[in-house]
Amino acid sequence: MSFFIRGKAGGKAPGKPAGKPAGRMKEKFKKNPPQGDQKPFSGKRKKFEDEEIASDEEILSNDGDLPVGMSSEDEVETPQEKRLRLAKKYLEEIEKEELKRHEEKNLDVNVDKRLANEYLDSVGKLRRYVANTYLGVDEPRIVKHKSQKTPITCLCLSKDGKILFSGSKSPTIVKWCVEEWRPLGVINLLEGVKEDKKRTKVSGVCLAMTSDGKFLAVADGSSGIRVYSPDTLTPIGVLRAHRKPVTALAARRDTHEIYSGSADRTVIVWSLDEMAKIEIMFGHQAAVTDLDALTRDRAISSGGNDCSIRVWKVSEESQLVYNGHSGNIDSVRLINEENFLSSGDDGSLCVWSTMKKKPLCTQSLAHGKSPINGEPNWISAIATLTNTELVASGSCDGFIRIWKLESHFRKCVQLMEIPMPGFINALTFTPDGNYLIAAIGQEHRLGRWWRLPEGKNCIAIIPFRRKT
């Protein structure tokens, strides 16, 4: 039995002479001859003539067919030639910058030194010893914005040190010009949350900005992360994956990746290009209190009540755990890719190496004891000048202290103390190390347990005197 429908299968249909449809068409054209250029149907299939296809060489030789601004030379540029062209362009930019800073006679030496430093920085082996160049401080400059009347809680400085963002317990983020110390704009965090009846508090908890200044991430006390354009201050989107409020943010250098920590005890890696999460990491047994990152595909976090610090190796999907504080660990900062600094409510500063589970150095009672209850003063903020031995710490004892790390980070020596009443809620060095910027408040950034009326809710810019 055949499964073909009669008259549809290949070959001649039974009972029907082949070629009859063509004969009918001939009779039709005899009755209605074609008009104009129309050719009569011959009843035979037309053989298509072979076309000539142009070769790649002929296509590339015709520059007129390429898009505007592209020539045949650009089309055939090899990867090696492209790298060479970009390297030459980069060297020209460096030479121009070095000419502005130094004399022409030292140009080659300065360029070679800068290239070597950049390479060592990229692999995490750059070490600069600058603490001995610091002689003292000049009178601090105080700035504040009318929209931030409450304690300043967080700071975020651009990679070039020209733009600063500040957050406070008020629902605003202020953009500052560092050179002139004037406000450039304000982000109102109340926009977009008025309809959310569950939100009872909106404030700047923490900030992070990518190295190229394309994205600004803001934690406002909710489980979401707002992303803005730092140039226009317009919202880009909201990242949502945490189940509890976001408490820490950090941006990986020279990428569009950020790390976020939350009260739900997780750390999440985000891609801001896709506005999506890459990976979620578990391990902390309490809320994540602080995060930091440099160039490597790693992040470091402090776990508050679980008294642990964790280094997350994202690509390897593993983590390193460090224990050393006797109380809550509130802050952690990378000194370089191999060493980091931590502090907490036990009043101690700890210097660590990623290769050892115990601190290399512990500075107990770094800010003394409280005269009220005799407890160690809570170290609420720390800062490191990346790839150097200079660090800073702040508490509520009325001083910001500058420290020098000696003997391969095994000894901590105080260089100077800067009078500054109030709670020191955040600290950051400018990239050149000439200034220290502090966020000051009458209250601690995490709560309102007690108040220091002698303090001011402001930003303090502390200039250093250095050897030339």
Tab-separated table of C-alpha atoms in Angstrom:
chain	number	residue	atom	x	y	z
A	1	MET	CA	0.000	0.000	0.000
A	2	SER	CA	1.393	3.384	-0.949
A	3	PHE	CA	1.328	6.378	1.429
A	4	PHE	CA	1.634	8.922	-1.398
A	5	ILE	CA	-1.487	10.776	-2.465
A	6	ARG	CA	-2.342	10.044	-6.059
A	7	GLY	CA	-1.127	12.728	-8.414
A	8	LYS	CA	1.248	14.246	-5.825
A	9	ALA	CA	4.117	11.750	-5.857
A	10	GLY	CA	7.148	12.090	-8.116
A	11	GLY	CA	6.985	10.788	-11.730
A	12	LYS	CA	4.027	10.783	-14.141
A	13	ALA	CA	0.515	10.728	-12.755
A	14	PRO	CA	-1.442	7.716	-14.089
A	15	GLY	CA	-4.003	8.536	-16.786
A	16	LYS	CA	-2.651	12.053	-17.430
A	17	PRO	CA	-0.308	12.735	-20.334
A	18	ALA	CA	2.841	14.591	-19.444
A	19	GLY	CA	3.234	18.067	-20.864
A	20	LYS	CA	-0.468	18.873	-21.183
A	21	PRO	CA	-0.340	21.889	-18.818
A	22	ALA	CA	2.347	23.411	-21.052
A	23	GLY	CA	0.092	22.900	-24.095
A	24	ARG	CA	-2.744	24.744	-22.383
A	25	MET	CA	-0.448	27.660	-21.642
A	26	LYS	CA	0.571	27.845	-25.318
A	27	GLU	CA	-3.087	28.026	-26.357
A	28	LYS	CA	-3.652	30.795	-23.787
A	29	PHE	CA	-0.756	32.882	-25.168
A	30	LYS	CA	-2.021	32.384	-28.725
A	31	LYS	CA	-5.384	33.876	-27.755
A	32	ASN	CA	-3.840	36.670	-25.623
A	33	PRO	CA	-0.378	37.483	-26.987
A	34	PRO	CA	2.043	39.236	-24.556
A	35	GLN	CA	2.286	43.000	-24.643
A	36	GLY	CA	5.471	45.141	-24.646
A	37	ASP	CA	8.620	43.554	-23.346
A	38	GLN	CA	6.801	40.549	-21.896
A	39	LYS	CA	8.215	37.269	-23.281
A	40	PRO	CA	5.986	34.291	-24.037
A	41	PHE	CA	6.211	31.233	-21.811
A	42	SER	CA	8.207	28.557	-23.629
A	43	GLY	CA	7.036	25.660	-21.513
A	44	LYS	CA	10.628	24.843	-20.502
A	45	ARG	CA	12.526	25.692	-17.350
A	46	LYS	CA	14.959	28.539	-17.773
A	47	LYS	CA	18.583	27.780	-16.947
A	48	PHE	CA	20.047	30.421	-14.627
A	49	GLU	CA	23.357	31.849	-15.732
A	50	ASP	CA	26.301	31.548	-13.342
A	51	GLU	CA	27.035	34.815	-11.501
A	52	GLU	CA	30.508	36.035	-10.659
A	53	ILE	CA	31.072	36.567	-6.915
A	54	ALA	CA	33.681	39.171	-6.052
A	55	SER	CA	36.634	37.951	-4.049
A	56	ASP	CA	37.624	39.380	-0.633
A	57	GLU	CA	40.531	41.222	-2.209
A	58	GLU	CA	38.246	42.940	-4.740
A	59	ILE	CA	35.826	43.925	-1.968
A	60	LEU	CA	38.589	45.334	0.245
A	61	SER	CA	40.134	47.197	-2.681
A	62	ASN	CA	36.957	49.237	-3.112
A	63	ASP	CA	37.082	51.798	-0.260
A	64	GLY	CA	34.028	53.581	-1.601
A	65	ASP	CA	31.747	50.767	-0.445
A	66	LEU	CA	32.980	50.886	3.195
A	67	PRO	CA	31.121	52.827	5.900
A	68	VAL	CA	31.963	56.453	6.423
A	69	GLY	CA	35.160	56.887	8.460
A	70	MET	CA	36.427	53.353	7.764
A	71	SER	CA	39.155	52.522	5.287
A	72	SER	CA	40.533	49.257	4.044
A	73	GLU	CA	43.525	49.673	6.404
A	74	ASP	CA	41.223	49.691	9.445
A	75	GLU	CA	39.476	46.582	8.158
A	76	VAL	CA	42.649	44.514	7.865
A	77	GLU	CA	44.374	45.742	11.081
A	78	THR	CA	45.740	42.759	12.951
A	79	PRO	CA	45.397	42.357	16.740
A	80	GLN	CA	49.137	42.971	17.147
A	81	GLU	CA	48.954	46.204	15.156
A	82	LYS	CA	45.966	47.340	17.180
A	83	ARG	CA	47.766	46.699	20.486
A	84	LEU	CA	50.798	48.589	19.200
A	85	ARG	CA	48.662	51.546	18.104
A	86	LEU	CA	46.846	51.702	21.464
A	87	ALA	CA	50.132	51.407	23.356
A	88	LYS	CA	51.620	54.325	21.420
A	89	LYS	CA	48.517	56.400	22.094
A	90	TYR	CA	48.680	55.564	25.819
A	91	LEU	CA	52.361	56.517	25.985
A	92	GLU	CA	51.598	59.864	24.359
A	93	GLU	CA	48.932	60.582	26.987
A	94	ILE	CA	51.326	59.683	29.817
A	95	GLU	CA	54.068	61.891	28.368
A	96	LYS	CA	51.673	64.844	28.187
A	97	GLU	CA	50.642	64.358	31.822
A	98	GLU	CA	54.226	63.980	33.027
A	99	LEU	CA	55.293	67.101	31.126
A	100	LYS	CA	52.785	69.100	33.140
A	101	ARG	CA	54.145	67.747	36.443
A	102	HIS	CA	57.897	67.608	35.858
A	103	GLU	CA	60.619	69.051	33.698
A	104	GLU	CA	61.280	67.688	30.232
A	105	LYS	CA	64.783	66.466	31.107
A	106	ASN	CA	63.314	63.843	33.474
A	107	LEU	CA	60.511	62.807	31.146
A	108	ASP	CA	61.836	59.343	30.208
A	109	VAL	CA	62.639	58.464	33.814
A	110	ASN	CA	59.200	59.571	35.048
A	111	VAL	CA	57.382	57.690	32.289
A	112	ASP	CA	59.350	54.484	32.982
A	113	LYS	CA	58.670	54.782	36.715
A	114	ARG	CA	54.964	55.349	36.178
A	115	LEU	CA	54.620	52.376	33.813
A	116	ALA	CA	56.434	50.140	36.306
A	117	ASN	CA	54.164	51.298	39.144
A	118	GLU	CA	51.039	50.708	37.083
A	119	TYR	CA	52.157	47.188	36.249
A	120	LEU	CA	52.953	46.371	39.883
A	121	ASP	CA	49.594	47.843	40.918
A	122	SER	CA	47.756	45.670	38.397
A	123	VAL	CA	49.323	42.494	39.818
A	124	GLY	CA	48.941	43.596	43.457
A	125	LYS	CA	52.656	43.978	44.246
A	126	LEU	CA	53.079	47.758	44.338
A	127	ARG	CA	54.549	49.111	47.583
A	128	ARG	CA	55.102	52.811	48.276
A	129	TYR	CA	56.606	54.146	51.496
A	130	VAL	CA	55.329	57.666	52.049
A	131	ALA	CA	54.662	57.991	55.791
A	132	ASN	CA	57.984	59.720	56.464
A	133	THR	CA	57.015	62.569	54.107
A	134	TYR	CA	54.145	63.667	56.393
A	135	LEU	CA	55.084	66.521	58.717
A	136	GLY	CA	51.707	67.620	60.108
A	137	VAL	CA	48.319	69.048	59.206
A	138	ASP	CA	46.937	72.486	58.444
A	139	GLU	CA	43.628	73.938	59.615
A	140	PRO	CA	40.767	71.663	58.463
A	141	ARG	CA	38.117	73.069	56.164
A	142	ILE	CA	34.466	72.428	57.058
A	143	VAL	CA	31.740	72.186	54.403
A	144	LYS	CA	28.074	71.236	54.663
A	145	HIS	CA	24.974	71.326	52.495
A	146	LYS	CA	21.594	72.667	53.498
A	147	SER	CA	19.890	69.399	52.486
A	148	GLN	CA	22.115	67.366	54.842
A	149	LYS	CA	21.420	68.722	58.324
A	150	THR	CA	21.669	65.269	59.913
A	151	PRO	CA	24.899	63.271	60.568
A	152	ILE	CA	26.970	62.466	57.485
A	153	THR	CA	27.153	58.666	57.208
A	154	CYS	CA	29.161	57.776	54.072
A	155	LEU	CA	31.579	59.159	51.472
A	156	CYS	CA	32.510	58.072	47.944
A	157	LEU	CA	35.452	59.632	46.085
A	158	SER	CA	36.072	59.254	42.346
A	159	LYS	CA	39.230	57.537	41.117
A	160	ASP	CA	40.799	60.845	40.006
A	161	GLY	CA	39.843	62.527	43.290
A	162	LYS	CA	37.865	65.338	41.626
A	163	ILE	CA	34.298	64.340	42.563
A	164	LEU	CA	32.948	63.405	45.998
A	165	PHE	CA	29.519	62.040	46.905
A	166	SER	CA	28.260	62.267	50.479
A	167	GLY	CA	25.315	60.550	52.133
A	168	SER	CA	23.602	61.295	55.430
A	169	LYS	CA	20.636	60.304	57.539
A	170	SER	CA	18.690	62.820	55.449
A	171	PRO	CA	17.168	61.378	52.262
A	172	THR	CA	19.675	63.120	49.959
A	173	ILE	CA	22.999	62.406	48.247
A	174	VAL	CA	25.142	65.477	47.469
A	175	LYS	CA	27.700	65.688	44.667
A	176	TRP	CA	30.737	67.898	45.416
A	177	CYS	CA	33.503	69.429	43.322
A	178	VAL	CA	36.664	68.663	45.314
A	179	GLU	CA	38.836	71.427	43.826
A	180	GLU	CA	36.429	74.242	44.727
A	181	TRP	CA	34.380	72.440	47.387
A	182	ARG	CA	31.068	73.533	46.003
A	183	PRO	CA	27.963	71.366	45.480
A	184	LEU	CA	27.270	70.245	41.908
A	185	GLY	CA	23.929	68.554	42.436
A	186	VAL	CA	21.627	66.669	44.782
A	187	ILE	CA	19.932	63.275	44.477
A	188	ASN	CA	16.595	63.120	46.285
A	189	LEU	CA	16.118	59.586	47.582
A	190	LEU	CA	12.433	60.188	48.324
A	191	GLU	CA	11.635	60.167	44.615
A	192	GLY	CA	10.135	56.831	43.690
A	193	VAL	CA	9.393	55.612	47.233
A	194	LYS	CA	6.448	57.828	48.181
A	195	GLU	CA	3.994	55.146	47.108
A	196	ASP	CA	5.750	52.466	49.146
A	197	LYS	CA	3.937	52.551	52.487
A	198	LYS	CA	6.279	49.963	54.030
A	199	ARG	CA	9.249	52.315	53.797
A	200	THR	CA	9.613	54.226	57.040
A	201	LYS	CA	13.231	55.365	56.654
A	202	VAL	CA	15.207	56.554	53.619
A	203	SER	CA	18.833	57.622	54.028
A	204	GLY	CA	22.270	57.259	52.494
A	205	VAL	CA	23.660	54.103	54.089
A	206	CYS	CA	26.621	53.469	51.763
A	207	LEU	CA	27.881	54.441	48.308
A	208	ALA	CA	30.096	52.949	45.598
A	209	MET	CA	31.188	54.300	42.205
A	210	THR	CA	32.901	52.525	39.313
A	211	SER	CA	36.429	53.605	38.353
A	212	ASP	CA	35.359	55.194	35.065
A	213	GLY	CA	32.639	57.232	36.784
A	214	LYS	CA	29.818	55.685	34.759
A	215	PHE	CA	27.751	54.180	37.586
A	216	LEU	CA	26.956	55.244	41.157
A	217	ALA	CA	25.389	52.636	43.453
A	218	VAL	CA	23.400	53.825	46.475
A	219	ALA	CA	22.035	51.827	49.407
A	220	ASP	CA	19.100	53.724	50.907
A	221	GLY	CA	18.140	51.455	53.798
A	222	SER	CA	16.023	49.062	51.732
A	223	SER	CA	16.809	45.679	50.194
A	224	GLY	CA	17.360	47.280	46.794
A	225	ILE	CA	20.386	49.078	45.331
A	226	ARG	CA	19.728	52.218	43.329
A	227	VAL	CA	21.995	52.910	40.370
A	228	TYR	CA	22.497	56.471	39.086
A	229	SER	CA	24.547	58.224	36.447
A	230	PRO	CA	27.192	60.280	38.346
A	231	ASP	CA	27.330	62.872	35.560
A	232	THR	CA	23.626	63.640	35.179
A	233	LEU	CA	22.413	62.247	38.548
A	234	THR	CA	19.556	60.512	36.710
A	235	PRO	CA	18.369	57.064	37.867
A	236	ILE	CA	19.377	54.075	35.739
A	237	GLY	CA	17.679	51.249	37.600
A	238	VAL	CA	17.335	49.261	40.821
A	239	LEU	CA	19.095	46.000	41.655
A	240	ARG	CA	16.964	43.591	43.654
A	241	ALA	CA	18.014	40.225	45.076
A	242	HIS	CA	18.664	40.765	48.816
A	243	ARG	CA	15.905	39.894	51.265
A	244	LYS	CA	16.922	42.447	53.925
A	245	PRO	CA	18.445	45.961	53.894
A	246	VAL	CA	21.739	46.440	52.053
A	247	THR	CA	24.445	47.480	54.519
A	248	ALA	CA	27.683	47.582	52.469
A	249	LEU	CA	28.812	48.323	48.901
A	250	ALA	CA	32.142	48.157	47.074
A	251	ALA	CA	33.154	48.526	43.415
A	252	ARG	CA	35.824	46.427	41.752
A	253	ARG	CA	38.430	48.636	40.084
A	254	ASP	CA	38.531	49.043	36.296
A	255	THR	CA	35.315	47.049	35.858
A	256	HIS	CA	31.562	47.569	36.027
A	257	GLU	CA	31.155	45.010	38.816
A	258	ILE	CA	30.079	45.846	42.357
A	259	TYR	CA	29.751	43.802	45.541
A	260	SER	CA	26.905	44.238	48.011
A	261	GLY	CA	26.475	42.965	51.563
A	262	SER	CA	23.215	42.789	53.440
A	263	ALA	CA	21.581	42.076	56.756
A	264	ASP	CA	20.448	38.786	55.180
A	265	ARG	CA	24.094	37.615	55.655
A	266	THR	CA	24.875	37.276	51.949
A	267	VAL	CA	27.327	38.944	49.552
A	268	ILE	CA	26.217	39.384	45.927
A	269	VAL	CA	28.300	40.164	42.843
A	270	TRP	CA	26.526	42.409	40.312
A	271	SER	CA	27.188	43.396	36.713
A	272	LEU	CA	26.057	46.966	36.105
A	273	ASP	CA	26.257	46.569	32.325
A	274	GLU	CA	23.492	43.944	32.407
A	275	MET	CA	21.946	45.265	35.644
A	276	ALA	CA	21.852	41.715	36.948
A	277	LYS	CA	23.460	39.591	39.649
A	278	ILE	CA	26.370	37.337	38.743
A	279	GLU	CA	26.714	35.280	41.891
A	280	ILE	CA	25.423	35.107	45.442
A	281	MET	CA	27.792	34.005	48.221
A	282	PHE	CA	26.923	32.546	51.636
A	283	GLY	CA	29.059	32.135	54.739
A	284	HIS	CA	28.532	34.959	57.245
A	285	GLN	CA	26.471	34.134	60.322
A	286	ALA	CA	25.432	37.749	60.938
A	287	ALA	CA	24.743	40.935	58.982
A	288	VAL	CA	27.572	42.087	56.687
A	289	THR	CA	28.872	45.408	58.031
A	290	ASP	CA	31.528	46.438	55.492
A	291	LEU	CA	33.011	45.542	52.098
A	292	ASP	CA	36.089	46.478	50.094
A	293	ALA	CA	37.697	45.471	46.788
A	294	LEU	CA	40.636	46.402	44.562
A	295	THR	CA	41.602	45.051	41.129
A	296	ARG	CA	41.506	41.294	41.645
A	297	ASP	CA	38.352	39.244	41.284
A	298	ARG	CA	38.039	39.204	45.065
A	299	ALA	CA	36.090	40.979	47.782
A	300	ILE	CA	36.678	41.270	51.517
A	301	SER	CA	33.855	41.592	54.043
A	302	SER	CA	33.337	41.909	57.787
A	303	GLY	CA	30.544	40.037	59.503
A	304	GLY	CA	29.748	42.126	62.572
A	305	ASN	CA	28.446	39.853	65.316
A	306	ASP	CA	29.996	36.685	63.900
A	307	CYS	CA	33.452	38.279	64.578
A	308	SER	CA	34.836	37.080	61.256
A	309	ILE	CA	36.401	38.570	58.138
A	310	ARG	CA	36.037	36.737	54.859
A	311	VAL	CA	37.966	37.024	51.605
A	312	TRP	CA	35.765	35.885	48.727
A	313	LYS	CA	37.559	34.323	45.740
A	314	VAL	CA	34.740	34.803	43.281
A	315	SER	CA	36.130	32.997	40.239
A	316	GLU	CA	37.369	30.077	42.368
A	317	GLU	CA	34.069	29.919	44.312
A	318	SER	CA	35.861	29.698	47.648
A	319	GLN	CA	36.403	31.852	50.740
A	320	LEU	CA	39.033	32.453	53.422
A	321	VAL	CA	37.941	33.069	57.035
A	322	TYR	CA	39.865	35.207	59.572
A	323	ASN	CA	39.155	35.600	63.310
A	324	GLY	CA	40.986	37.942	65.670
A	325	HIS	CA	38.705	40.575	67.247
A	326	SER	CA	37.058	40.058	70.601
A	327	GLY	CA	33.958	42.047	69.612
A	328	ASN	CA	31.920	43.107	66.605
A	329	ILE	CA	33.926	43.858	63.455
A	330	ASP	CA	32.496	46.975	61.857
A	331	SER	CA	35.030	48.088	59.234
A	332	VAL	CA	37.553	46.468	56.905
A	333	ARG	CA	39.826	48.097	54.297
A	334	LEU	CA	42.368	46.636	51.892
A	335	ILE	CA	45.896	48.077	52.203
A	336	ASN	CA	46.977	46.217	49.083
A	337	GLU	CA	46.003	42.928	47.466
A	338	GLU	CA	47.762	40.947	50.207
A	339	ASN	CA	47.175	42.979	53.408
A	340	PHE	CA	44.151	44.573	55.022
A	341	LEU	CA	43.078	46.563	58.102
A	342	SER	CA	40.080	45.971	60.376
A	343	SER	CA	38.451	47.614	63.385
A	344	GLY	CA	35.500	47.129	65.681
A	345	ASP	CA	33.772	47.978	68.935
A	346	ASP	CA	36.561	46.343	70.993
A	347	GLY	CA	38.655	49.463	70.264
A	348	SER	CA	41.479	47.623	68.483
A	349	LEU	CA	43.068	48.018	65.050
A	350	CYS	CA	44.224	44.789	63.419
A	351	VAL	CA	46.582	44.459	60.457
A	352	TRP	CA	46.312	41.212	58.510
A	353	SER	CA	47.970	39.211	55.760
A	354	THR	CA	45.830	37.052	53.494
A	355	MET	CA	48.392	34.282	54.033
A	356	LYS	CA	47.882	34.070	57.826
A	357	LYS	CA	44.769	33.357	59.886
A	358	LYS	CA	45.827	35.573	62.808
A	359	PRO	CA	46.601	39.335	62.752
A	360	LEU	CA	50.159	40.432	62.009
A	361	CYS	CA	49.673	43.336	64.400
A	362	THR	CA	47.017	44.377	66.925
A	363	GLN	CA	46.849	47.901	68.308
A	364	SER	CA	44.685	47.585	71.423
A	365	LEU	CA	42.781	50.604	72.770
A	366	ALA	CA	43.762	52.611	69.705
A	367	HIS	CA	41.450	55.450	70.789
A	368	GLY	CA	41.539	54.926	74.548
A	369	LYS	CA	38.659	54.226	76.890
A	370	SER	CA	35.380	56.007	77.416
A	371	PRO	CA	35.408	58.240	80.537
A	372	ILE	CA	31.746	57.394	81.137
A	373	ASN	CA	31.794	53.598	81.430
A	374	GLY	CA	35.461	52.681	81.024
A	375	GLU	CA	34.778	50.646	77.890
A	376	PRO	CA	37.118	50.913	74.839
A	377	ASN	CA	36.103	53.662	72.441
A	378	TRP	CA	34.335	52.184	69.443
A	379	ILE	CA	36.409	52.662	66.261
A	380	SER	CA	33.734	53.704	63.804
A	381	ALA	CA	35.787	54.464	60.650
A	382	ILE	CA	39.127	53.539	59.088
A	383	ALA	CA	40.894	54.478	55.855
A	384	THR	CA	43.993	53.274	53.998
A	385	LEU	CA	46.132	55.004	51.396
A	386	THR	CA	46.252	52.139	48.903
A	387	ASN	CA	49.615	50.386	48.410
A	388	THR	CA	51.296	52.418	51.170
A	389	GLU	CA	51.935	52.003	54.901
A	390	LEU	CA	49.695	54.957	55.897
A	391	VAL	CA	46.305	54.376	57.578
A	392	ALA	CA	43.811	56.472	59.551
A	393	SER	CA	41.175	55.725	62.181
A	394	GLY	CA	38.325	57.619	63.804
A	395	SER	CA	36.136	57.187	66.858
A	396	CYS	CA	34.145	59.377	69.247
A	397	ASP	CA	37.059	60.404	71.495
A	398	GLY	CA	37.500	63.734	69.671
A	399	PHE	CA	40.517	62.753	67.547
A	400	ILE	CA	41.329	61.321	64.147
A	401	ARG	CA	44.570	59.354	64.381
A	402	ILE	CA	47.111	58.747	61.598
A	403	TRP	CA	49.190	55.564	61.819
A	404	LYS	CA	52.326	54.228	60.165
A	405	LEU	CA	52.750	50.482	59.635
A	406	GLU	CA	56.349	49.376	60.178
A	407	SER	CA	58.396	46.171	60.080
A	408	HIS	CA	56.465	44.656	57.169
A	409	PHE	CA	53.122	45.569	58.751
A	410	ARG	CA	53.994	43.930	62.081
A	411	LYS	CA	54.080	47.185	64.060
A	412	CYS	CA	51.649	50.119	64.242
A	413	VAL	CA	53.047	53.530	65.220
A	414	GLN	CA	50.975	56.688	65.690
A	415	LEU	CA	52.190	59.604	63.563
A	416	MET	CA	49.741	62.336	64.568
A	417	GLU	CA	46.332	62.994	66.065
A	418	ILE	CA	43.915	65.553	64.631
A	419	PRO	CA	41.317	67.148	66.954
A	420	MET	CA	37.839	66.517	65.561
A	421	PRO	CA	34.843	66.447	67.945
A	422	GLY	CA	31.896	64.220	67.142
A	423	PHE	CA	31.484	60.772	65.661
A	424	ILE	CA	33.810	59.979	62.761
A	425	ASN	CA	31.463	58.005	60.516
A	426	ALA	CA	33.627	57.705	57.372
A	427	LEU	CA	37.190	58.444	56.273
A	428	THR	CA	38.884	58.503	52.865
A	429	PHE	CA	42.255	59.643	51.528
A	430	THR	CA	42.517	61.511	48.229
A	431	PRO	CA	44.466	59.495	45.609
A	432	ASP	CA	47.546	61.740	45.935
A	433	GLY	CA	47.505	61.451	49.743
A	434	ASN	CA	47.487	65.234	50.267
A	435	TYR	CA	44.079	65.323	51.976
A	436	LEU	CA	42.010	63.247	54.360
A	437	ILE	CA	38.232	63.675	54.091
A	438	ALA	CA	36.060	62.839	57.104
A	439	ALA	CA	32.305	62.478	57.542
A	440	ILE	CA	31.355	63.945	60.934
A	441	GLY	CA	28.138	63.585	62.889
A	442	GLN	CA	26.652	64.109	66.316
A	443	GLU	CA	25.415	60.507	66.189
A	444	HIS	CA	26.861	57.191	65.096
A	445	ARG	CA	26.003	56.238	61.520
A	446	LEU	CA	24.300	52.999	62.600
A	447	GLY	CA	21.969	54.361	65.285
A	448	ARG	CA	21.072	56.961	67.885
A	449	TRP	CA	22.351	55.314	71.051
A	450	TRP	CA	23.979	58.508	72.288
A	451	ARG	CA	24.626	62.007	71.011
A	452	LEU	CA	27.670	64.315	71.114
A	453	PRO	CA	26.353	67.914	70.999
A	454	GLU	CA	29.861	69.361	70.543
A	455	GLY	CA	30.168	67.672	67.164
A	456	LYS	CA	28.974	69.059	63.828
A	457	ASN	CA	27.070	67.326	61.049
A	458	CYS	CA	29.502	68.193	58.271
A	459	ILE	CA	32.373	67.131	56.026
A	460	ALA	CA	35.911	67.960	57.178
A	461	ILE	CA	38.765	68.321	54.674
A	462	ILE	CA	42.121	67.893	56.406
A	463	PRO	CA	45.202	69.062	54.392
A	464	PHE	CA	48.580	67.500	55.170
A	465	ARG	CA	51.963	69.216	55.235
A	466	ARG	CA	54.485	67.077	53.370
A	467	LYS	CA	58.112	67.137	52.333
A	468	THR	CA	58.650	68.214	48.763
